[in-house]
Short mmCIF file of C-alpha atoms in Angstrom, two decimals:
data_model
loop_
_atom_site.label_atom_id
_atom_site.label_comp_id
_atom_site.label_asym_id
_atom_site.label_seq_id
_atom_site.Cartn_x
_atom_site.Cartn_y
_atom_site.Cartn_z
CA MET E 1 -69.90 -35.80 -95.58
CA LEU E 2 -71.03 -38.02 -92.75
CA GLU E 3 -74.77 -37.35 -93.13
CA LEU E 4 -74.75 -38.17 -96.85
CA GLN E 5 -72.74 -41.33 -96.25
CA GLN E 6 -75.35 -42.42 -93.71
CA VAL E 7 -78.14 -41.74 -96.21
CA GLY E 8 -76.47 -44.06 -98.71
CA GLN E 9 -76.12 -46.74 -96.05
CA LEU E 10 -79.82 -46.49 -95.10
CA ILE E 11 -80.88 -46.77 -98.74
CA MET E 12 -78.71 -49.86 -99.12
CA GLU E 13 -80.52 -51.32 -96.12
CA SER E 14 -83.94 -50.51 -97.67
CA LYS E 15 -84.87 -47.94 -95.01
CA PRO E 16 -86.30 -45.05 -97.05
CA LEU E 17 -87.90 -43.01 -94.24
CA PRO E 18 -84.77 -42.68 -92.05
CA ALA E 19 -82.78 -41.97 -95.23
CA LEU E 20 -85.15 -39.18 -96.23
CA GLU E 21 -85.11 -37.70 -92.72
CA LYS E 22 -81.31 -37.39 -92.77
CA LEU E 23 -81.29 -36.14 -96.35
CA LEU E 24 -83.93 -33.49 -95.67
CA ALA E 25 -82.13 -32.23 -92.57
CA TRP E 26 -78.92 -31.89 -94.58
CA ALA E 27 -80.60 -30.22 -97.55
CA LYS E 28 -82.39 -27.63 -95.40
CA GLN E 29 -79.02 -26.44 -94.18
CA HIS E 30 -76.86 -26.86 -97.28
CA ALA E 31 -79.09 -27.20 -100.37
CA PRO E 32 -82.53 -25.58 -99.83
CA SER E 33 -83.38 -25.84 -103.52
CA LEU E 34 -83.54 -29.64 -103.20
CA THR E 35 -85.89 -29.77 -100.20
CA ASN E 36 -89.08 -29.78 -102.29
CA GLY E 37 -87.98 -32.88 -104.15
CA ILE E 38 -87.08 -34.64 -100.90
CA GLU E 39 -90.41 -33.71 -99.31
CA LEU E 40 -92.18 -35.11 -102.38
CA GLN E 41 -90.43 -38.45 -101.85
CA PHE E 42 -91.54 -38.31 -98.21
CA ALA E 43 -95.13 -37.94 -99.35
CA ARG E 44 -94.74 -40.84 -101.77
CA VAL E 45 -93.39 -43.14 -99.06
CA ASN E 46 -96.17 -42.22 -96.63
CA LEU E 47 -98.82 -42.79 -99.30
CA VAL E 48 -97.42 -46.19 -100.24
CA VAL E 49 -97.22 -47.26 -96.59
CA GLN E 50 -100.76 -46.03 -95.94
CA ASN E 51 -102.17 -47.87 -98.98
CA PHE E 52 -100.40 -51.07 -97.98
CA GLN E 53 -101.62 -50.89 -94.37
CA GLN E 54 -105.20 -50.32 -95.59
CA GLY E 55 -105.04 -53.38 -97.83
CA LEU E 56 -105.13 -51.35 -101.04
CA MET E 57 -101.79 -52.70 -102.18
CA THR E 58 -100.30 -56.21 -102.21
CA MET E 59 -96.88 -56.98 -100.74
CA PRO E 60 -95.23 -57.25 -104.20
CA GLU E 61 -96.78 -53.93 -105.28
CA TYR E 62 -95.61 -52.38 -102.01
CA GLN E 63 -92.04 -53.59 -102.51
CA THR E 64 -91.97 -52.48 -106.15
CA ASN E 65 -93.13 -48.99 -105.21
CA LEU E 66 -90.51 -48.73 -102.45
CA LEU E 67 -87.82 -49.78 -104.92
CA GLN E 68 -88.87 -47.00 -107.28
CA ILE E 69 -88.80 -44.52 -104.39
CA ASN E 70 -85.31 -45.69 -103.40
CA ASN E 71 -84.15 -44.94 -106.93
CA GLY E 72 -85.58 -41.44 -106.56
CA ILE E 73 -83.77 -40.95 -103.26
CA LEU E 74 -80.51 -42.08 -104.85
CA PHE E 75 -80.93 -39.42 -107.54
CA LEU E 76 -81.50 -36.74 -104.90
CA LEU E 77 -78.53 -38.02 -102.92
CA ASP E 78 -76.32 -37.60 -105.98
CA GLU E 79 -77.61 -34.05 -106.42
CA CYS E 80 -76.77 -33.27 -102.79
CA LYS E 81 -73.28 -34.70 -103.21
CA LYS E 82 -72.69 -32.33 -106.11
CA VAL E 83 -73.17 -29.33 -103.85
CA ALA E 84 -71.61 -30.89 -100.74
CA PRO E 85 -68.18 -29.28 -101.28
CA ALA E 86 -69.87 -25.89 -101.20
CA ALA E 87 -71.11 -26.62 -97.70
CA ASN E 88 -67.51 -26.15 -96.54
CA ILE E 89 -67.88 -28.20 -93.39
CA SER E 90 -64.73 -29.90 -92.20
CA SER E 91 -64.35 -32.72 -89.77
CA ALA E 92 -62.00 -32.61 -86.85
CA GLY E 93 -61.30 -36.30 -87.24
CA PRO E 94 -62.35 -39.50 -89.00
CA THR E 95 -65.99 -40.49 -88.62
CA LEU E 96 -67.19 -43.99 -87.78
CA HIS E 97 -69.90 -45.61 -89.88
CA GLU E 98 -73.04 -46.86 -88.18
CA TYR E 99 -72.62 -50.36 -89.60
CA HIS E 100 -69.87 -50.98 -87.07
CA ALA E 101 -72.66 -51.42 -84.52
CA TYR E 102 -73.20 -54.84 -86.11
CA THR E 103 -69.71 -56.10 -85.22
CA CYS E 104 -70.17 -56.93 -81.54
CA ASP E 105 -69.76 -60.63 -80.62
CA ARG E 106 -71.11 -63.27 -83.09
CA VAL E 107 -67.61 -64.73 -83.47
CA GLU E 108 -68.94 -68.28 -83.83
CA GLN E 109 -71.35 -67.28 -86.57
CA LYS E 110 -68.76 -65.29 -88.50
CA ASP E 111 -66.14 -68.04 -88.27
CA THR E 112 -68.64 -70.68 -89.38
CA PHE E 113 -69.73 -68.55 -92.32
CA ARG E 114 -66.12 -68.06 -93.41
CA LYS E 115 -65.52 -71.80 -93.23
CA TYR E 116 -68.60 -72.67 -95.28
CA PHE E 117 -67.95 -69.87 -97.76
CA SER E 118 -64.35 -70.94 -98.42
CA GLU E 119 -65.37 -74.58 -98.94
CA GLN E 120 -67.97 -73.93 -101.64
CA ASP E 121 -67.57 -73.69 -105.40
CA ASN E 122 -71.23 -73.04 -106.19
CA PRO E 123 -72.02 -69.50 -107.36
CA VAL E 124 -75.32 -69.70 -105.44
CA GLN E 125 -75.15 -70.48 -101.73
CA PHE E 126 -77.69 -70.91 -98.94
CA TYR E 127 -77.28 -70.10 -95.25
CA PHE E 128 -79.56 -70.37 -92.25
CA LEU E 129 -79.86 -67.96 -89.32
CA TYR E 130 -81.98 -68.90 -86.32
CA GLY E 131 -82.49 -67.81 -82.75
CA GLY E 132 -84.69 -65.74 -80.44
CA ASP E 133 -86.60 -62.83 -81.92
CA LEU E 134 -84.52 -60.24 -80.00
CA GLN E 135 -81.17 -61.47 -81.29
CA SER E 136 -81.05 -59.32 -84.46
CA HIS E 137 -80.92 -61.79 -87.33
CA GLU E 138 -80.94 -58.80 -89.66
CA GLY E 139 -77.89 -57.33 -87.94
CA MET E 140 -76.02 -60.60 -88.51
CA PHE E 141 -76.98 -60.50 -92.18
CA ARG E 142 -75.87 -56.87 -92.54
CA ARG E 143 -72.57 -57.62 -90.84
CA LEU E 144 -71.75 -60.45 -93.24
CA ALA E 145 -72.70 -58.37 -96.27
CA TYR E 146 -70.59 -55.38 -95.22
CA ASP E 147 -67.73 -57.74 -94.41
CA LEU E 148 -67.88 -59.22 -97.92
CA GLU E 149 -67.48 -55.69 -99.24
CA GLY E 150 -64.45 -55.15 -97.02
CA ARG E 151 -65.99 -52.15 -95.27
CA LEU E 152 -65.60 -53.35 -91.69
CA GLN E 153 -61.89 -52.49 -91.63
CA ASP E 154 -62.42 -48.81 -92.40
CA TYR E 155 -62.37 -47.92 -88.68
CA LEU E 156 -58.60 -48.49 -88.92
CA ASN E 157 -58.25 -46.32 -92.02
CA PRO E 158 -61.15 -44.00 -92.93
CA GLU E 159 -59.61 -43.46 -96.36
CA LEU E 160 -59.86 -47.18 -97.13
CA GLN E 161 -61.78 -47.66 -100.36
CA THR E 162 -63.32 -50.84 -101.74
CA SER E 163 -64.49 -51.57 -105.28
CA ILE E 164 -66.52 -54.59 -104.15
CA GLN E 165 -70.26 -54.23 -103.84
CA ALA E 166 -72.57 -56.53 -101.87
CA VAL E 167 -76.13 -55.73 -102.93
CA GLN E 168 -78.41 -56.24 -99.93
CA LEU E 169 -81.92 -57.45 -100.76
CA GLU E 170 -84.53 -57.98 -98.05
CA MET E 171 -87.57 -60.16 -98.71
CA THR E 172 -90.82 -60.65 -96.87
CA PHE E 173 -93.87 -62.52 -98.14
CA GLU E 174 -97.51 -63.22 -97.39
CA PHE E 175 -98.22 -66.43 -95.48
CA SER E 176 -100.43 -69.10 -97.03
CA ARG E 177 -101.59 -72.50 -95.84
CA GLN E 178 -101.46 -73.83 -99.40
CA LEU E 179 -97.97 -74.96 -100.40
CA ASP E 180 -98.28 -73.81 -104.02
CA HIS E 181 -99.45 -70.37 -102.88
CA TYR E 182 -96.67 -70.31 -100.29
CA LYS E 183 -94.12 -70.89 -103.08
CA GLN E 184 -95.71 -68.30 -105.35
CA ASN E 185 -95.70 -65.70 -102.59
CA ILE E 186 -91.96 -66.23 -102.08
CA LEU E 187 -91.37 -65.73 -105.80
CA ARG E 188 -93.57 -62.64 -105.94
CA SER E 189 -91.51 -61.15 -103.15
CA LEU E 190 -88.21 -62.07 -104.83
CA PHE E 191 -89.25 -60.65 -108.20
CA SER E 192 -90.48 -57.44 -106.59
CA THR E 193 -87.33 -57.02 -104.53
CA VAL E 194 -85.05 -57.24 -107.57
CA GLY E 195 -87.21 -54.79 -109.53
CA LEU E 196 -89.26 -57.19 -111.68
CA PRO E 197 -93.06 -56.60 -111.43
CA PRO E 198 -94.39 -60.13 -110.77
CA ASN E 199 -97.54 -59.77 -112.84
CA GLU E 200 -95.47 -58.97 -115.92
CA HIS E 201 -93.47 -62.19 -115.61
CA GLU E 202 -96.15 -64.78 -114.99
CA PRO E 203 -96.27 -67.73 -114.73
CA LEU E 204 -93.62 -67.35 -112.03
CA MET E 205 -93.58 -71.04 -111.16
CA GLU E 206 -92.16 -71.78 -114.60
CA LYS E 207 -89.21 -69.44 -114.07
CA ASP E 208 -85.96 -70.07 -112.25
CA LEU E 209 -83.16 -68.07 -110.65
CA THR E 210 -81.31 -67.70 -113.95
CA TYR E 211 -84.33 -65.88 -115.34
CA VAL E 212 -84.23 -63.44 -112.40
CA LEU E 213 -80.48 -62.82 -112.53
CA GLU E 214 -80.52 -62.11 -116.26
CA ARG E 215 -83.38 -59.59 -116.12
CA SER E 216 -83.19 -57.77 -112.78
CA PRO E 217 -82.49 -54.03 -113.16
CA ARG E 218 -81.01 -53.99 -109.65
CA LEU E 219 -78.38 -56.58 -110.56
CA LEU E 220 -77.19 -55.14 -113.86
CA ASN E 221 -73.51 -54.24 -114.26
CA LEU E 222 -72.35 -56.23 -111.25
CA LYS E 223 -68.76 -57.43 -111.43
CA PRO E 224 -67.55 -61.00 -110.81
CA THR E 225 -66.05 -59.73 -107.53
CA ASP E 226 -69.43 -58.40 -106.34
CA PHE E 227 -72.07 -60.24 -104.32
CA VAL E 228 -75.85 -60.44 -104.17
CA CYS E 229 -76.95 -60.99 -100.55
CA THR E 230 -80.64 -61.81 -100.11
CA TYR E 231 -82.30 -61.94 -96.69
CA LEU E 232 -85.57 -63.85 -96.27
CA HIS E 233 -87.09 -63.33 -92.83
CA ILE E 234 -89.67 -65.71 -91.37
CA SER E 235 -91.10 -64.90 -87.95
CA GLN E 236 -92.61 -67.33 -85.48
CA TYR E 237 -96.03 -66.26 -86.77
CA ASP E 238 -95.23 -67.37 -90.35
CA TRP E 239 -93.38 -70.54 -89.40
CA ASP E 240 -95.11 -73.80 -90.26
CA ALA E 241 -93.39 -77.08 -89.41
CA ALA E 242 -94.55 -78.69 -92.67
CA LEU E 243 -94.90 -75.83 -95.15
CA THR E 244 -91.77 -73.79 -94.40
CA PRO E 245 -89.21 -76.61 -94.81
CA ALA E 246 -91.04 -77.91 -97.89
CA ALA E 247 -91.05 -74.47 -99.54
CA ALA E 248 -87.39 -73.91 -98.65
CA SER E 249 -86.43 -77.28 -100.14
CA TRP E 250 -88.34 -76.49 -103.35
CA PHE E 251 -86.75 -73.05 -103.62
CA ILE E 252 -83.22 -74.42 -103.22
CA ASN E 253 -83.51 -77.64 -105.21
CA GLU E 254 -85.85 -76.61 -108.01
CA PHE E 255 -85.99 -72.85 -108.41
CA CYS E 256 -82.24 -72.44 -107.74
CA HIS E 257 -81.24 -75.87 -109.12
CA LYS E 258 -79.29 -76.70 -105.94
CA GLY E 259 -77.04 -73.71 -106.55
CA GLN E 260 -75.78 -75.09 -109.87
CA ILE E 261 -76.57 -71.85 -111.68
CA GLN E 262 -74.25 -70.12 -114.11
CA SER E 263 -73.66 -66.74 -112.50
CA ALA E 264 -70.57 -64.56 -112.74
CA THR E 265 -71.56 -62.91 -109.46
CA THR E 266 -71.83 -64.93 -106.24
CA VAL E 267 -75.39 -65.03 -104.90
CA LEU E 268 -76.02 -65.75 -101.23
CA PHE E 269 -79.42 -66.45 -99.69
CA PHE E 270 -79.88 -66.10 -95.93
CA LEU E 271 -83.02 -67.74 -94.56
CA ALA E 272 -83.69 -66.31 -91.09
CA ILE E 273 -86.09 -67.96 -88.65
CA GLU E 274 -86.84 -66.21 -85.37
CA TYR E 275 -89.04 -67.27 -82.49
CA ASP E 276 -89.96 -66.40 -78.94
CA GLU E 277 -87.15 -67.81 -76.82
CA THR E 278 -89.70 -69.25 -74.41
CA ASP E 279 -91.38 -71.26 -77.19
CA GLU E 280 -89.38 -74.47 -76.99
CA GLU E 281 -91.75 -76.27 -79.36
CA ILE E 282 -91.02 -74.00 -82.31
CA ARG E 283 -87.31 -74.07 -81.56
CA LYS E 284 -87.40 -77.87 -81.57
CA GLN E 285 -89.24 -77.88 -84.92
CA VAL E 286 -86.67 -75.50 -86.43
CA VAL E 287 -83.72 -77.60 -85.24
CA GLU E 288 -85.32 -80.78 -86.61
CA ALA E 289 -85.89 -79.09 -89.98
CA LEU E 290 -82.24 -78.02 -90.02
CA ASP E 291 -81.06 -81.56 -89.39
CA ALA E 292 -83.01 -82.75 -92.43
CA ALA E 293 -82.06 -79.89 -94.73
CA GLU E 294 -79.66 -80.32 -97.63
CA SER E 295 -77.58 -77.55 -99.22
CA LEU E 296 -78.67 -75.20 -96.42
CA ARG E 297 -75.74 -74.38 -94.16
CA PRO E 298 -76.77 -73.33 -90.65
CA LEU E 299 -74.79 -70.81 -88.67
CA PRO E 300 -74.70 -71.36 -84.88
CA GLU E 301 -77.83 -70.30 -83.02
CA LEU E 302 -77.94 -66.59 -82.23
CA GLY E 303 -77.79 -66.21 -78.47
CA MET E 304 -77.25 -63.59 -75.78
CA VAL E 305 -74.40 -61.08 -75.89
CA HIS E 306 -72.11 -61.12 -72.88
CA GLN E 307 -70.93 -57.95 -71.16
CA ARG E 308 -67.37 -58.99 -71.93
CA ASP E 309 -68.08 -58.93 -75.66
CA ILE E 310 -69.38 -55.36 -75.41
CA GLY E 311 -66.22 -54.39 -73.54
CA ARG E 312 -64.19 -56.00 -76.32
CA TRP E 313 -66.11 -53.87 -78.87
CA LEU E 314 -65.30 -50.67 -76.95
CA GLU E 315 -61.63 -51.62 -76.84
CA ARG E 316 -61.57 -52.21 -80.60
CA TYR E 317 -63.23 -48.88 -81.35
CA LYS E 318 -61.11 -46.87 -78.93
CA GLN E 319 -61.79 -43.65 -80.78
CA THR E 320 -65.31 -43.58 -79.28
CA SER E 321 -63.90 -43.20 -75.76
CA PRO E 322 -60.43 -41.80 -75.04
CA ASN E 323 -59.05 -44.03 -72.28
CA SER E 324 -59.56 -47.27 -70.35
CA ARG E 325 -61.27 -45.57 -67.42
CA SER E 326 -63.81 -43.78 -69.60
CA ARG E 327 -64.53 -46.99 -71.52
CA ARG E 328 -65.11 -48.83 -68.26
CA GLU E 329 -67.51 -46.11 -67.13
CA LEU E 330 -69.27 -46.11 -70.50
CA LEU E 331 -69.79 -49.85 -70.29
CA ARG E 332 -71.22 -49.59 -66.79
CA ASN E 333 -73.37 -46.50 -67.43
CA VAL E 334 -74.91 -47.73 -70.69
CA PHE E 335 -75.21 -51.47 -70.11
CA GLY E 336 -75.44 -51.63 -66.31
CA SER E 337 -74.35 -54.63 -64.30
CA ALA E 338 -76.18 -57.34 -66.25
CA THR E 339 -73.88 -60.08 -67.52
CA GLU E 340 -75.68 -60.60 -70.82
CA HIS E 341 -77.96 -58.71 -73.20
CA TYR E 342 -80.21 -59.13 -76.23
CA MET E 343 -78.43 -58.18 -79.45
CA GLU E 344 -81.20 -55.78 -80.53
CA ASP E 345 -80.59 -53.75 -77.36
CA VAL E 346 -76.82 -53.88 -77.82
CA GLU E 347 -76.92 -52.67 -81.42
CA LEU E 348 -79.25 -49.80 -80.48
CA GLU E 349 -76.89 -48.56 -77.77
CA LEU E 350 -73.79 -49.00 -79.94
CA LYS E 351 -75.41 -46.89 -82.67
CA LYS E 352 -76.02 -44.17 -80.08
CA ILE E 353 -72.36 -44.32 -79.05
CA ILE E 354 -71.27 -44.04 -82.69
CA ASP E 355 -73.66 -41.14 -83.33
CA GLN E 356 -72.43 -39.27 -80.26
CA TYR E 357 -68.82 -39.77 -81.30
CA ASN E 358 -69.50 -38.57 -84.85
CA ASN E 359 -71.48 -35.55 -83.66
CA ASN E 360 -68.64 -34.54 -81.36
CA ILE E 361 -65.98 -34.60 -84.07
CA VAL E 362 -67.94 -32.70 -86.72
CA GLN E 363 -68.98 -29.82 -84.46
#
């Protein structure tokens, strides 16, 4: 069912609260006996978030707890799927997954990624995303991960199945003005994200990526055709012209041994730097750091989305609007007369269009 598929997608994207909201709404209608367990997970998430916001929990502890909660949600999702056939709800047509909202524009970035990816033999690869803070670096990362899985063609054939998995890991870390602490905070975030409690694996600075790949419970049983896609986001508030490039260089060259790691599964790291588009100084610092970077392959700067690109998206996903006239009206009514838009705004509106289409066909 559509709702359960969306829950799985949200869990993959590390968004437990929206996942629980959808799961609870579905269970109340189709599996009331499971609602107590879902509500308990809700309480756990809220408690963890509250403790973290009050400073009672470190970032690594916060991420570890959320990982455990995600595992609990996955168990409940499986239980819901077992009773889903009994719900006896049929669809009047094929649904469209929400991740297709990430496929508007970004042709330059996708083409550049494909070029770099095809040229590399290293099992561990490093990419760089940069641009204004409203240009959805995360959406670009999600798009590439889903594309590696082969999911972005399922709008042509909803029955299309893929056996490839691209595990999406999202990292954040606490800023420090001491380089050694900066490095340690990155590692604490990485260990937590892959399910390894940092305090149980100290000293982290003596470990390397091989150690992580061999022990992570989240990466067990991956096939050689699978991928591990890790997203490290650094905002303009955490950017430091000296510390950030130095830490990135250490992570790539020393912790990851320049990508020369023996791994059956391809591992991709995406370092994303975002900044206020009016802050030319930070942008200049980022570009200069890119020019000096080794082994870090930059994708073209994320810029504005043109109205024409949105129209192209509506033409590709024709099922969302039945004819050329209605698509033209939809483009005008939703996006107005502006010639260009921020990607965050575009993705939000495209998700609404997808949701409306899906709701119409399952009624």
